[in-house]
Amino acid sequence: MRWMLLKDLQILRRSKLLVGLLVVYPVAIALLIGFSLSSGPEKPSLAFLNQIPATQNTINFGDEKIDVKVYTDKLFDAVDRIDVENREQALEKVRTGEALAALIIPSDFVMKLSNGGFNSATVEVVYNGEALQQSFVESTVQSKLALADAALARQINKVASGYIKVITTGGEINALGQTFKLLGLVESKKLLDDTLQDASPQIARRLEPLQNFADIGVANIGRFNDVLNTVERPVEVDETVVSGRRTPLDTFAVALAVTVSLMFVCVLLASGLLALEREENTFSRLARGLVPGGWLLAGKVVLAAACAFVVTLVMLLGISAFVPLDYGRVALWILAIAASGIAFATLGVAIGSLAREVRAASLLALMLALPLAFLALVPSGGVSPVLYDVIQVISALFPFKPALDAINNAINAADASMLVALAHLAALTIAFGGAAYWGLRRFASA
Amino acid sequence: MSVDAATAAPALTVQGISKSFGERRAVRDVSFEIARGELVAIIGPNGAGKTTLLSILAGIQQSDEGSVAQPDGTTARIGWVPQQTAIYGKLTVAQNLRLFAKLEKVSDPEATVERMLDQTGLGERADEELGRLSGGNRQRVNIAVGLLADPPVLLLDEPSGALDPRQRERLWGFITALTQRGTAVIFATHDIAEAERHADRVLVLADGELLFDDAPAELKRIAQADDEHDLEQAFVGFLRDRGH
Ligand SMILES: Nc1ncnc2c1ncn2[C@@H]1O[C@H](COP(=O)(O)OP(=O)(O)OP(=O)(O)O)[C@@H](O)[C@H]1O
Ligand SMILES: [Mg+2]
């Protein structure tokens, strides 16, 4: 038992690549998660435009006043607020990415709330069109808005149920600078009942509808409050998307699914195919000039990319049965998937050139591919700006991010940024191809 | 020797080959020539540098110093049968042979595959996956792949170790036929008797150094093999006397 343990430790000590990975990997992941948890902007920046005139900072319900700050403070305690002057500025901040979103409170906000008809009071939220970022901001802003709404609704409820109480049981209300004494529904009904007992049958008959009304009113008083409590969202949100188009999250998810599958098939297959040549010792035979190194690599890349191409194209067609996709862009799909597949497979052979066995190659490929996909999906504003920049640089060094960009572009809306992504993929293909060639000469010929 | 070595240019000229792995010097300044049709054995203890030397000759490893030259104008590849089997476990016997026949650009791949199946006696198992064969049978295919191309120089690294006596006889029959047609053959072996029986010349390698390069009879004489001590014992004594 002890000797077996010792033997395993000795083996591990010799397996530098594996142990290095086992150490570096969890540390890297832990640092990453630690960073994103600790240094994430708890306060996403939000451009804020308050168009309410300075004189209208309170919502009036008769003599009761609700300060608008009740609403806005709730919103901004969790948001980094950038005040802007006008709507154009607000849109600009969102477009440039300085603010994740903009919140615009229109000038008629207080008036509409004060006049009742709660549903007609609106605030406007302006988003950027990027799917991931938007879903992130949307959920943040929506939850803050919900909090603010709830606070406002509670205030309104309190005021309104105060009125109802006065109407029901009587009391004093202030309106137009004067104090009125209100009889109250309950008292009114009692008074009416008493009066009608002494009244002539003629008058009693004529006042009968009034008496019925008072009956029903008193009997249903409790329900007024129930109705009020259902008013949970007194303010409506009006959404605007700055970039003009908007990738719905579900078609973005399609692009993501396609890219992830493409990556795994390509990287695993290409690295495994190359490592197999060394596992079987056949590499030494081939290296005698039977197959030049470049051709060997190119063969693996093309095969892996072709397999993955078929798999993902079939997958995409299958998905299109559920999510409507624009078949007019099939040529772009093919282009994006082929370019991405070749880049992924080239990364695969670069990994494969380091490994002596298929299993080691697969492990290496998985351990590299997973966190890369994870990193590329961190939305801007999801972590601190510095960390985000670091993540951007790392993502740019591997094909996942540009592949996702290209495929998302091809599926959802093609514009010039697809060309950028394709050029990026081509550059990475050349770089990893060179690395694989070097690795093959350096590690595989011994 | 079936071809007059003195008149023809050597099939292979090895000049001052050295190779180190870190501190360890696996091959030290080895030089020799081999003529067309010559059959040369390399013997030496484990770790002597036989495999390293052969794989440098085959072009699989780069030497640190020295050169390996074929006669001017020769473009043909040197044939190579590695010590560890180097064939695809998931392909069948025939598929392996066919693949390498095509890669070696053999003129009639199908006929060559048939010939090799016949030579190895594996015709009946041609369609079996290689990984399912016994170790010796795998080695037969490994050797056959190295013999496909009919190269001017053929290197075999311990080819007969895993073979049964009948296969060994077949192998030597085949190799002798090759040398009679002018192929230069170098093989590494631990079987001293085999070296004595088949080789025209013996190279003794120990700790990367070339200690002896002459006919087997001469080795026998120097090592003082006699009726009491067979060649193997004499060889061990020979090495011991030289500090190995
Ligand atoms: N890739 C390598 N890395 C480090 N050292 C190596 C490597 N290949 C060979 N060696 C060393 O070079 C020396 C010669 O090895 P080689 O395989 O050539 O010996 P050999 O004569 O073929 O032995 P055997 O009879 O056991 O096959 C040995 O000491 C070996 O440890
Ligand atoms: Mg050896």
mmCIF file of C-alpha atoms and ligand atoms in Angstrom, chain A residues 446, chain B residues 21-22 24-27 44-53 61 83 157-158 190 205, ligand 1:
data_model
loop_
_atom_site.group_PDB
_atom_site.id
_atom_site.type_symbol
_atom_site.label_atom_id
_atom_site.label_comp_id
_atom_site.label_asym_id
_atom_site.label_seq_id
_atom_site.Cartn_x
_atom_site.Cartn_y
_atom_site.Cartn_z
ATOM 1 C CA ALA A 446 12.800 12.546 -30.096
ATOM 2 C CA PHE B 21 20.676 13.452 -24.593
ATOM 3 C CA GLY B 22 21.483 16.091 -22.014
ATOM 4 C CA ARG B 24 24.367 11.315 -21.644
ATOM 5 C CA ARG B 25 26.380 10.704 -24.786
ATOM 6 C CA ALA B 26 24.403 8.024 -26.585
ATOM 7 C CA VAL B 27 26.596 7.855 -29.699
ATOM 8 C CA GLY B 44 26.217 -4.262 -27.963
ATOM 9 C CA PRO B 45 24.727 -4.147 -24.476
ATOM 10 C CA ASN B 46 21.394 -2.514 -23.649
ATOM 11 C CA GLY B 47 21.669 1.235 -23.904
ATOM 12 C CA ALA B 48 24.780 1.012 -26.087
ATOM 13 C CA GLY B 49 23.271 3.406 -28.619
ATOM 14 C CA LYS B 50 22.206 0.930 -31.322
ATOM 15 C CA THR B 51 18.682 2.314 -31.705
ATOM 16 C CA THR B 52 19.922 5.885 -31.545
ATOM 17 C CA LEU B 53 22.509 5.248 -34.250
ATOM 18 C CA GLN B 61 16.658 11.818 -35.331
ATOM 19 C CA GLN B 83 12.425 -1.806 -32.521
ATOM 20 C CA ASP B 157 16.350 -2.750 -35.164
ATOM 21 C CA GLU B 158 16.185 -6.117 -33.376
ATOM 22 C CA HIS B 190 21.362 -9.231 -29.096
ATOM 23 C CA LEU B 205 28.909 -0.693 -29.898
HETATM 24 N N1 LIG C 1 14.764 10.231 -26.156
HETATM 25 C C1 LIG C 1 15.766 9.991 -25.290
HETATM 26 N N2 LIG C 1 15.949 10.811 -24.245
HETATM 27 C C2 LIG C 1 16.969 10.598 -23.376
HETATM 28 N N3 LIG C 1 17.837 9.599 -23.468
HETATM 29 C C3 LIG C 1 17.704 8.731 -24.502
HETATM 30 C C4 LIG C 1 16.647 8.881 -25.456
HETATM 31 N N4 LIG C 1 16.772 7.877 -26.355
HETATM 32 C C5 LIG C 1 17.839 7.147 -25.963
HETATM 33 N N5 LIG C 1 18.387 7.654 -24.857
HETATM 34 C C6 LIG C 1 19.584 7.135 -24.157
HETATM 35 O O1 LIG C 1 20.586 6.884 -25.103
HETATM 36 C C7 LIG C 1 21.277 5.689 -24.798
HETATM 37 C C8 LIG C 1 21.219 4.762 -26.008
HETATM 38 O O2 LIG C 1 19.907 4.282 -26.149
HETATM 39 P P1 LIG C 1 19.506 3.282 -27.317
HETATM 40 O O3 LIG C 1 18.051 3.121 -27.307
HETATM 41 O O4 LIG C 1 20.116 3.781 -28.563
HETATM 42 O O5 LIG C 1 20.198 1.968 -26.833
HETATM 43 P P2 LIG C 1 20.173 0.519 -27.526
HETATM 44 O O6 LIG C 1 21.553 0.152 -27.805
HETATM 45 O O7 LIG C 1 19.208 0.515 -28.660
HETATM 46 O O8 LIG C 1 19.628 -0.362 -26.330
HETATM 47 P P3 LIG C 1 18.685 -1.691 -26.422
HETATM 48 O O9 LIG C 1 19.600 -2.804 -26.719
HETATM 49 O O10 LIG C 1 18.186 -1.812 -25.042
HETATM 50 O O11 LIG C 1 17.649 -1.474 -27.447
HETATM 51 C C9 LIG C 1 20.604 5.103 -23.597
HETATM 52 O O12 LIG C 1 21.398 5.395 -22.463
HETATM 53 C C10 LIG C 1 19.280 5.807 -23.515
HETATM 54 O O13 LIG C 1 18.910 5.958 -22.184
#
